[in-house]
mmCIF file of N, CA and C in Angstrom:
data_model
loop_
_atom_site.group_PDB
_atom_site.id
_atom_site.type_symbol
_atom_site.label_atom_id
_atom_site.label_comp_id
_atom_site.label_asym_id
_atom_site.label_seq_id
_atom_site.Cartn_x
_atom_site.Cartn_y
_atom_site.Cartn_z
ATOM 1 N N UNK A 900 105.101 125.779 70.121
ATOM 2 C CA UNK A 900 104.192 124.746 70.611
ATOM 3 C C UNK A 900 103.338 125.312 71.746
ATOM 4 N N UNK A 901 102.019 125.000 71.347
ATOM 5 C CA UNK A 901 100.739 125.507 72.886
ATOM 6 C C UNK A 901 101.363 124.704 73.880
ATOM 7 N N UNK A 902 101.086 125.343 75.094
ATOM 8 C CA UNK A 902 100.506 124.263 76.094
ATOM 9 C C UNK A 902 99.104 123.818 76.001
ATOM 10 N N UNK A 903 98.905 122.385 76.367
ATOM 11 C CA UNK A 903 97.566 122.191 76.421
ATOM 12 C C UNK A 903 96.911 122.988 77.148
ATOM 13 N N UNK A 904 95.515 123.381 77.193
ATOM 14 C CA UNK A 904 94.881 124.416 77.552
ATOM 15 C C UNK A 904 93.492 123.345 78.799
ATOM 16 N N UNK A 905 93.540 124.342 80.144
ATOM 17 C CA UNK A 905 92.652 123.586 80.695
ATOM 18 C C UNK A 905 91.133 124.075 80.757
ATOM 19 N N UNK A 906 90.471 123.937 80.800
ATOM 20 C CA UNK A 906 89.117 124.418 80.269
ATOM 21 C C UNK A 906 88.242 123.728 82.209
ATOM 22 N N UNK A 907 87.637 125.116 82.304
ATOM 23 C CA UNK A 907 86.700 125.007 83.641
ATOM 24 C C UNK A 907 85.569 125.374 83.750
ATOM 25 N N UNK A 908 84.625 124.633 84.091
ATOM 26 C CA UNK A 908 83.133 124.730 83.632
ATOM 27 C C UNK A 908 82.462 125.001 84.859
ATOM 28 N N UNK A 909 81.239 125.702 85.745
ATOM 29 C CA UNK A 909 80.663 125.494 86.041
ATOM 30 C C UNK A 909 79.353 125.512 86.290
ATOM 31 N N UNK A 910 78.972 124.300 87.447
ATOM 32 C CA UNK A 910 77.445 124.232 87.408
ATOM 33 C C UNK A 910 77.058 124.551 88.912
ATOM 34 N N UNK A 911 75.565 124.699 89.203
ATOM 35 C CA UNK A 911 75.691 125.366 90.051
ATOM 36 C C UNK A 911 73.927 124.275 90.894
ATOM 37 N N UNK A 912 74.585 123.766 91.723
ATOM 38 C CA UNK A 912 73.159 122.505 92.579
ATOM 39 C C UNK A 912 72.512 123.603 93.095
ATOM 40 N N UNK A 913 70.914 124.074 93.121
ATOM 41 C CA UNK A 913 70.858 124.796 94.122
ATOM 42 C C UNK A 913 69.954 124.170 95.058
ATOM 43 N N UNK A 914 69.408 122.913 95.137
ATOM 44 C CA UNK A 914 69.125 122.457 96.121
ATOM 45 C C UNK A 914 70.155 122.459 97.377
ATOM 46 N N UNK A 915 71.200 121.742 96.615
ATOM 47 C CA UNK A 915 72.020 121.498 97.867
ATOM 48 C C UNK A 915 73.334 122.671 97.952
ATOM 49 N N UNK A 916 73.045 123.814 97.479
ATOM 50 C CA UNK A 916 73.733 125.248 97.644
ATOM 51 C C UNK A 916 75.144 125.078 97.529
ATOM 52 N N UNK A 917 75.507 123.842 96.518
ATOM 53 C CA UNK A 917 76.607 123.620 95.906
ATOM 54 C C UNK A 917 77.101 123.799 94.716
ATOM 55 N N UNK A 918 78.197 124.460 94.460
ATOM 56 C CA UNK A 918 78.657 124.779 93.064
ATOM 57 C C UNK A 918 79.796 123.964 92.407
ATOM 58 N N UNK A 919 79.843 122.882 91.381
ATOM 59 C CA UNK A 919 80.644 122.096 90.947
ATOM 60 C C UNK A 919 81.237 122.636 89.773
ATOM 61 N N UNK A 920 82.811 122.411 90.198
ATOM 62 C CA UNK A 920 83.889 123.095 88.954
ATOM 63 C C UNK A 920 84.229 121.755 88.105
ATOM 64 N N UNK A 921 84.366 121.694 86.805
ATOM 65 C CA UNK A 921 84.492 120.648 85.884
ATOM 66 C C UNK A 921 85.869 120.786 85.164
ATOM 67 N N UNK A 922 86.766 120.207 85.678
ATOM 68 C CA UNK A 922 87.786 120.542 84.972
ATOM 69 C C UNK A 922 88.424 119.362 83.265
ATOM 70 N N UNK A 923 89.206 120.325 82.448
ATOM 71 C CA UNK A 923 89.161 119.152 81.462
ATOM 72 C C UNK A 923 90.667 119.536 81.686
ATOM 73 N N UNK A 924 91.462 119.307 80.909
ATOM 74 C CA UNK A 924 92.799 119.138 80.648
ATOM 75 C C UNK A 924 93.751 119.424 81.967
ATOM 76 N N UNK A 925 95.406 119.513 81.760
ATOM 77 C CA UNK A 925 96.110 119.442 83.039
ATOM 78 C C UNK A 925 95.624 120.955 83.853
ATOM 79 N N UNK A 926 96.378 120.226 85.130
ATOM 80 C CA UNK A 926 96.694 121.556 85.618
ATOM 81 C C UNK A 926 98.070 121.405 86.219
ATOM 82 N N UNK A 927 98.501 122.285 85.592
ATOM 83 C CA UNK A 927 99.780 122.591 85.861
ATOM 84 C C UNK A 927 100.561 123.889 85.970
ATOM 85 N N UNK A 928 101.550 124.381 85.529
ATOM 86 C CA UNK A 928 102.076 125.448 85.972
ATOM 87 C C UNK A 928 101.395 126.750 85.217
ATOM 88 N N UNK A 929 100.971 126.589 83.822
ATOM 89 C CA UNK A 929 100.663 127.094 82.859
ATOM 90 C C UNK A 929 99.236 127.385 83.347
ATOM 91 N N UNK A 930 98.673 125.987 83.837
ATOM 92 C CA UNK A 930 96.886 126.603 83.917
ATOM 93 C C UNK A 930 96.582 126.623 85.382
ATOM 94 N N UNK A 931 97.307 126.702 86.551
ATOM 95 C CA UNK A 931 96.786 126.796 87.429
ATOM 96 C C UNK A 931 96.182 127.845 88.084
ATOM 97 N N UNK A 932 97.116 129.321 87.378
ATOM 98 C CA UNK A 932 96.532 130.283 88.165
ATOM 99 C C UNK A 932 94.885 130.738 87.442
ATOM 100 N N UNK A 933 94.575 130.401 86.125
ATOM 101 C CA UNK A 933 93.004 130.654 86.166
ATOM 102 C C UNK A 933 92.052 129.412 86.524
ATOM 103 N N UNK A 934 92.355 128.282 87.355
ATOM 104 C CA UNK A 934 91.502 127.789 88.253
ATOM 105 C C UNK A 934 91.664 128.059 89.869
ATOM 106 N N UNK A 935 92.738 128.813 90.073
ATOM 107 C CA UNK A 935 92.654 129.652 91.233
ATOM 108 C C UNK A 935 92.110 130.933 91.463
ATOM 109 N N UNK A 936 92.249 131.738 89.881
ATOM 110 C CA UNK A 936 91.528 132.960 89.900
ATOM 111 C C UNK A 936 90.251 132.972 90.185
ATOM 112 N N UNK A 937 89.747 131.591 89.237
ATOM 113 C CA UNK A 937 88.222 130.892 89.389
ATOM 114 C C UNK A 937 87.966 130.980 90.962
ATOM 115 N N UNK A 938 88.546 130.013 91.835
ATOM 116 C CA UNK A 938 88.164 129.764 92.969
ATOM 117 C C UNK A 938 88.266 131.286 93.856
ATOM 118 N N UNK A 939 89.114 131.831 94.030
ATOM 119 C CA UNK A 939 89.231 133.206 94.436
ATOM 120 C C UNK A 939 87.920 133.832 94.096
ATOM 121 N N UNK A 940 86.939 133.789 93.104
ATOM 122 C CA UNK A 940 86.215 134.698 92.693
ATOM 123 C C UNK A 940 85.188 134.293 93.387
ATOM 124 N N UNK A 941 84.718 132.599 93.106
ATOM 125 C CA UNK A 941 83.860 132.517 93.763
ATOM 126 C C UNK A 941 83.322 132.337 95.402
ATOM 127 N N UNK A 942 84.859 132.228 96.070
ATOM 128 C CA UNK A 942 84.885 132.740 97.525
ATOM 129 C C UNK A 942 84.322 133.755 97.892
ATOM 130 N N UNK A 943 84.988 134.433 96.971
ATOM 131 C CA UNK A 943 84.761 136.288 98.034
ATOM 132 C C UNK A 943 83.586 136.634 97.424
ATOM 133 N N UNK A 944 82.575 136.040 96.134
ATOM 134 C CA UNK A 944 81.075 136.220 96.170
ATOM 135 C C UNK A 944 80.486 135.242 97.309
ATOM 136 N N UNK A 945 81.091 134.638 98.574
ATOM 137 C CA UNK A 945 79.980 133.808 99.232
ATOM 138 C C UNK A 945 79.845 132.417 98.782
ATOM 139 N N UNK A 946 80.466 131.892 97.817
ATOM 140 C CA UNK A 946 80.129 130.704 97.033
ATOM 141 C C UNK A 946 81.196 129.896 98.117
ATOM 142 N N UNK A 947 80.881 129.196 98.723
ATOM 143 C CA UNK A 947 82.270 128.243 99.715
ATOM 144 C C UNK A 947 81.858 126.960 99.740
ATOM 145 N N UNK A 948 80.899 126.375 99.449
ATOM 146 C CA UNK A 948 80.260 124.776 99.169
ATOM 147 C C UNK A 948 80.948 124.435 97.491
ATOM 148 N N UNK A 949 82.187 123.764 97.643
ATOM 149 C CA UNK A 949 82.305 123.827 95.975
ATOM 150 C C UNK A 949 82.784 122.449 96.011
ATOM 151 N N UNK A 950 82.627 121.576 94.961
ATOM 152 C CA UNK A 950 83.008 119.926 94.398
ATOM 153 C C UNK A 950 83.586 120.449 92.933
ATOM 154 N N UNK A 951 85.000 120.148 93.136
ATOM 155 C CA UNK A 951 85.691 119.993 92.141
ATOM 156 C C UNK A 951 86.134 118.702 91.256
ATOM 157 N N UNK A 952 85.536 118.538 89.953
ATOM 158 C CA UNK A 952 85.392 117.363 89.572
ATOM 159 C C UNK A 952 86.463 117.461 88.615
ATOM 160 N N UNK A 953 87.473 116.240 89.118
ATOM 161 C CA UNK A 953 88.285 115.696 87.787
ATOM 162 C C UNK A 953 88.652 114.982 87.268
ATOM 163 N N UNK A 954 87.272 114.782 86.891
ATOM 164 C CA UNK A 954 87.435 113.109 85.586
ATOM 165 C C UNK A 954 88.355 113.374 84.564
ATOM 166 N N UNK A 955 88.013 115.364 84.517
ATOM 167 C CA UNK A 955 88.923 115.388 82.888
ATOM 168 C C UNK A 955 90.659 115.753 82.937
ATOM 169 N N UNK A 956 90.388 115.652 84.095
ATOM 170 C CA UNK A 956 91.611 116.106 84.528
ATOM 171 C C UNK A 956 93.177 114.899 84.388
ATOM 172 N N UNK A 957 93.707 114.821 83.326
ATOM 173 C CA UNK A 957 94.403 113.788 83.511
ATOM 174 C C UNK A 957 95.875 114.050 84.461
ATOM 175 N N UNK A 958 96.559 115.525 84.863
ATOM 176 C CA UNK A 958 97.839 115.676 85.530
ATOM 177 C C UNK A 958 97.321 116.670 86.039
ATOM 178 N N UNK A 959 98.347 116.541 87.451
ATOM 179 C CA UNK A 959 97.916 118.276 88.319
ATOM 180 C C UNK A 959 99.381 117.424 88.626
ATOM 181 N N UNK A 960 100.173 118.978 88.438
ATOM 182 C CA UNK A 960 101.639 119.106 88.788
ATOM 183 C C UNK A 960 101.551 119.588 90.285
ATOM 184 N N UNK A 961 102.412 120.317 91.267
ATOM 185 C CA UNK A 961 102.667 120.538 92.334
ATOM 186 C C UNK A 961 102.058 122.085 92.485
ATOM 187 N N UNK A 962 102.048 122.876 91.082
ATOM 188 C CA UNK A 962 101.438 124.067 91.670
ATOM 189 C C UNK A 962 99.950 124.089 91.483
ATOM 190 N N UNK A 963 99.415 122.916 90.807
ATOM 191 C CA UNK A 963 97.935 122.884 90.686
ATOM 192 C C UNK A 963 97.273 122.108 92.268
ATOM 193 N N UNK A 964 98.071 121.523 92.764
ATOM 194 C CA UNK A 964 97.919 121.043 93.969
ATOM 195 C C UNK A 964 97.875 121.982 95.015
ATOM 196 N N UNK A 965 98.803 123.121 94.903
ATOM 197 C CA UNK A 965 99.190 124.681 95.714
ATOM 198 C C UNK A 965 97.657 124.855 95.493
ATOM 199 N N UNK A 966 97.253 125.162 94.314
ATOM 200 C CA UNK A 966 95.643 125.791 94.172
ATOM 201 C C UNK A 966 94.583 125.212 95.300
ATOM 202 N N UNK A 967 94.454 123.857 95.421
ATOM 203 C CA UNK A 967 93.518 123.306 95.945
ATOM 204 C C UNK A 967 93.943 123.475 97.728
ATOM 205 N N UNK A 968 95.062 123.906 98.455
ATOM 206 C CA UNK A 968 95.280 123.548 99.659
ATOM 207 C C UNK A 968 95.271 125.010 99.558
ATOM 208 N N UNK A 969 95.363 126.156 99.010
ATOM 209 C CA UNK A 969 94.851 128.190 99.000
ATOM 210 C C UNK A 969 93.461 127.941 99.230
ATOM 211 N N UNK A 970 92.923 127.578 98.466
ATOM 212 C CA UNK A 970 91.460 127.196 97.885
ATOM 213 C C UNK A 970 90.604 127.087 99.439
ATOM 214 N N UNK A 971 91.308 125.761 99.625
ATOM 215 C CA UNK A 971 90.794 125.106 101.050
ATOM 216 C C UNK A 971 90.793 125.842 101.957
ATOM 217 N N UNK A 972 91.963 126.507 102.302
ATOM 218 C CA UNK A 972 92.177 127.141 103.624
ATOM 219 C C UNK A 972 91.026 128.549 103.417
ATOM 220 N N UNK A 973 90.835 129.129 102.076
ATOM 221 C CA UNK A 973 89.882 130.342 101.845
ATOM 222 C C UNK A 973 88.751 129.841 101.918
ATOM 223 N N UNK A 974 88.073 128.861 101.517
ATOM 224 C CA UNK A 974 86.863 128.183 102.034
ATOM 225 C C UNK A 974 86.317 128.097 103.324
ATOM 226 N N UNK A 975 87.179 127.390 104.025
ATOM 227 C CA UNK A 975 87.551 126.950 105.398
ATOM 228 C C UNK A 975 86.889 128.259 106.264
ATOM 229 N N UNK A 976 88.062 129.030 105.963
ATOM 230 C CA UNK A 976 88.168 130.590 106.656
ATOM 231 C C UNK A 976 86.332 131.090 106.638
ATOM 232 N N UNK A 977 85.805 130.592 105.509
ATOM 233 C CA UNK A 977 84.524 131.251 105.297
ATOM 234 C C UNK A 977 83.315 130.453 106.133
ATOM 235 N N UNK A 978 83.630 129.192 106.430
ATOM 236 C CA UNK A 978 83.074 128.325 106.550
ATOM 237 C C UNK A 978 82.574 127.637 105.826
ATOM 238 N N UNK A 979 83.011 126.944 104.850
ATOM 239 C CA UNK A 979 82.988 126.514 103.797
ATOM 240 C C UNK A 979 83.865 125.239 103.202
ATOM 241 N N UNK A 980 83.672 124.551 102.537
ATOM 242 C CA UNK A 980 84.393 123.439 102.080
ATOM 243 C C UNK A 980 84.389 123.135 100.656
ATOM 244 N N UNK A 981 85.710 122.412 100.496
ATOM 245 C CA UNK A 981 86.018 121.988 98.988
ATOM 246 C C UNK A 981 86.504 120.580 98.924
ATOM 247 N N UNK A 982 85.226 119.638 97.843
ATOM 248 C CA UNK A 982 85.581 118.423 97.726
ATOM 249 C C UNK A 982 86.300 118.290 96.787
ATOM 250 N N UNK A 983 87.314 117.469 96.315
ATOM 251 C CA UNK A 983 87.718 116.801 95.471
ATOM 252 C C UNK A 983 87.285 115.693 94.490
ATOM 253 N N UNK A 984 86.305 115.834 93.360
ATOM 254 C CA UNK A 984 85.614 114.621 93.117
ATOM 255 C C UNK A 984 86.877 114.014 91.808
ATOM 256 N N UNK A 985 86.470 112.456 91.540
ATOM 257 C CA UNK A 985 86.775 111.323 90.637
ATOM 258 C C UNK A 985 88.386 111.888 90.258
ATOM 259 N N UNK A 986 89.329 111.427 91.056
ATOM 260 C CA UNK A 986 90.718 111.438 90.942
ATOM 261 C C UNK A 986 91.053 110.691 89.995
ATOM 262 N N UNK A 987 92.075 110.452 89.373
ATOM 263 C CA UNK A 987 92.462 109.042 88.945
ATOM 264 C C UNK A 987 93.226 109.083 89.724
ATOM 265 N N UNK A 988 94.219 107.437 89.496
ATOM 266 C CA UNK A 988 95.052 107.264 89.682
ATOM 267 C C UNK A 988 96.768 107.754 90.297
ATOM 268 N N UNK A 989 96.833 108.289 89.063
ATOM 269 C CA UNK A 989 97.909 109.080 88.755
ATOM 270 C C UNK A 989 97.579 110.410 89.557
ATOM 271 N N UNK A 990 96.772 110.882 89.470
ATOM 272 C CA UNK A 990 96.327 112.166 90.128
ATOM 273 C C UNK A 990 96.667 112.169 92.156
ATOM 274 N N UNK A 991 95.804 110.669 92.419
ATOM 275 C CA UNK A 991 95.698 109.931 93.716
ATOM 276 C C UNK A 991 97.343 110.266 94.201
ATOM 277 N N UNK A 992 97.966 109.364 93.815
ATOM 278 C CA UNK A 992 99.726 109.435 93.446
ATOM 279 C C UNK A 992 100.199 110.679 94.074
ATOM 280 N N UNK A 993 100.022 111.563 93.452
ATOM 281 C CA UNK A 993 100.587 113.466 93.576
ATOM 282 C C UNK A 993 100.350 113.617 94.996
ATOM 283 N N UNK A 994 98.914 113.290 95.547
ATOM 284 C CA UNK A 994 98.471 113.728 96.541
ATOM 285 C C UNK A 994 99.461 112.891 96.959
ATOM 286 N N UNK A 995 99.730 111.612 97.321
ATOM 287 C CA UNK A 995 99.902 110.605 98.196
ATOM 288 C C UNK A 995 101.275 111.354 98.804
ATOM 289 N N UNK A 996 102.432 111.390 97.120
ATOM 290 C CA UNK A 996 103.954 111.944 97.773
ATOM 291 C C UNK A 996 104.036 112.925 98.320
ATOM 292 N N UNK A 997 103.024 113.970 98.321
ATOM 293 C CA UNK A 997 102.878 115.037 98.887
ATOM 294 C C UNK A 997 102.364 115.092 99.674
ATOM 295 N N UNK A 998 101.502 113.761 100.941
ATOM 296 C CA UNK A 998 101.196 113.756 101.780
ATOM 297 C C UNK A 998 100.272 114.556 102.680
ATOM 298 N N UNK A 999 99.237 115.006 101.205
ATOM 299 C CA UNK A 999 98.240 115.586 101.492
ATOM 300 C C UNK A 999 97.137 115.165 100.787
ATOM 301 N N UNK A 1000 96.912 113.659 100.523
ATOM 302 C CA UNK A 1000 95.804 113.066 100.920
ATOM 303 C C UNK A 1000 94.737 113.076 102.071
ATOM 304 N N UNK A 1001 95.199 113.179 102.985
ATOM 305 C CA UNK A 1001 94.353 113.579 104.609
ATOM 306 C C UNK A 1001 93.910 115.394 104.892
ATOM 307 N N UNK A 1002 95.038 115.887 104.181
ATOM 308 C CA UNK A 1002 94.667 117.490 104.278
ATOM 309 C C UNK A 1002 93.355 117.875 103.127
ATOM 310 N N UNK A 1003 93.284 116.996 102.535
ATOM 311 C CA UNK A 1003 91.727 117.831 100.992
ATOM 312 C C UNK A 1003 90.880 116.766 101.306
ATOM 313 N N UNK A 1004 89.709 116.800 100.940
ATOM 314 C CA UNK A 1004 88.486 115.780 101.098
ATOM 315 C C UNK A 1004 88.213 115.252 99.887
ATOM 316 N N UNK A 1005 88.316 114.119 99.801
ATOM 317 C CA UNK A 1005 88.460 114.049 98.501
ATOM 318 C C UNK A 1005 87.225 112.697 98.531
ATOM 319 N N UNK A 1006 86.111 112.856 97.393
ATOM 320 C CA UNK A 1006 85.017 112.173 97.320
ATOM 321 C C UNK A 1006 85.119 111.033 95.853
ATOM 322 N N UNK A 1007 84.716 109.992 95.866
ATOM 323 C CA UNK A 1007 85.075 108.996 94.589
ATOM 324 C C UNK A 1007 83.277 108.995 94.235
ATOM 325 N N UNK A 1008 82.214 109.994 94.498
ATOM 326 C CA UNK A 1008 81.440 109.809 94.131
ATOM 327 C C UNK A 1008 80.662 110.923 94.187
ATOM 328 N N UNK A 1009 79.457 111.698 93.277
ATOM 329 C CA UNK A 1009 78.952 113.066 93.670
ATOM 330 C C UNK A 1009 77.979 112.440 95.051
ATOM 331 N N UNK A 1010 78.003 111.627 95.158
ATOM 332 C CA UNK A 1010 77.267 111.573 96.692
ATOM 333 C C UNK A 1010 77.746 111.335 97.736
ATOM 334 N N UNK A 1011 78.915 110.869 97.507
ATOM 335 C CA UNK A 1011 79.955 111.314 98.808
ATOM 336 C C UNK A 1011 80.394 112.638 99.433
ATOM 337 N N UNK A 1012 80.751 113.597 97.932
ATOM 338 C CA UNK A 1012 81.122 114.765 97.895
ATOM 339 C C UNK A 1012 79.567 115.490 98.769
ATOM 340 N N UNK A 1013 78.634 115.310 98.153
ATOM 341 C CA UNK A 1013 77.527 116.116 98.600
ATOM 342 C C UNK A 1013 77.222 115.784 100.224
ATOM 343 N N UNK A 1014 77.687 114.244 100.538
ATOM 344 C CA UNK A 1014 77.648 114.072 101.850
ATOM 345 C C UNK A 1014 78.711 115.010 102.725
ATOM 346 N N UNK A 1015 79.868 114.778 102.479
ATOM 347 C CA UNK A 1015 80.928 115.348 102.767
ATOM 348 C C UNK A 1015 80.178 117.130 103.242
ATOM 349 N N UNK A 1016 80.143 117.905 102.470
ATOM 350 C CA UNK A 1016 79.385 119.105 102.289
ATOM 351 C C UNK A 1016 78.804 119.260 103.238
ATOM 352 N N UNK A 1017 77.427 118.731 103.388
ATOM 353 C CA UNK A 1017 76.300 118.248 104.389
ATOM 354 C C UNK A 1017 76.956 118.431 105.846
ATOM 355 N N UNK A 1018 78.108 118.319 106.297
ATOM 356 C CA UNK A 1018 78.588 118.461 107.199
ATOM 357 C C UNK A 1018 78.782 119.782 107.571
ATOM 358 N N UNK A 1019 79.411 120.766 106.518
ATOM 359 C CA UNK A 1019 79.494 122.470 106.262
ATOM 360 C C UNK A 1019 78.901 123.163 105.984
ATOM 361 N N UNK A 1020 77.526 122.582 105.772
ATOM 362 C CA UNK A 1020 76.710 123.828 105.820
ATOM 363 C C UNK A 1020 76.058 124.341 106.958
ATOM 364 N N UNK A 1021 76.507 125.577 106.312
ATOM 365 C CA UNK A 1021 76.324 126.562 107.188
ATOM 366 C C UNK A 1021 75.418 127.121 107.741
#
């Protein structure tokens, strides 16, 4: 049996010198390290304005969550930031027990996220 496979897309704003990752399926133990490889890559090219969107995203287990708080702190370090866009529910949840809702920025709209941003650039 596969694991479901997560598929990561991106696009790239260049008005607002932001790059949005599109995620579809879980992330979990299986797919987290190539949306971290992802994010890793586009750090250390300079890319640190990033909105991660996951509408398609229906589960992020505990090590896909690890991704986004590496992610952050390598952003951060650059001066740089990473939103969290369109959670669900269930997704909301993960963060909550893990009590890192307040540690990621997390936007319920691309114009929040882009506001959010607006603050980090650099």
């Amino acid at each position: 049996m596969n694991a479901p496979a997560l598929t990561v897309t991106s696009q790239r704003i260049e008005a607002q010198d932001v790059t949005v990752l599109s995620l579809s399926g879980p992330l979990d133990g299986h797919t987290y390290d190539q949306l971290g490889t992802k994010l890793d890559r586009l750090i250390m090219n300079g890319i640190t304005r990033i909105v991660i969107d996951l509408s398609g995203c229906d589960y992020v287990s505990s090590a896909g969550v690890g991704v986004f708080v590496a992610a952050r702190s390598k952003a951060e370090h650059e001066k740089g930031c990473i939103v969290l866009l369109n959670l669900s529910a269930k997704v909301i949840k993960v963060f909550e027990v893990l009590q890192l809702q307040d540690l990621l920025k997390i936007a319920a709209s691309m114009d929040e996220a882009l506001k959010i941003l607006e603050e980090y650039h650099a």
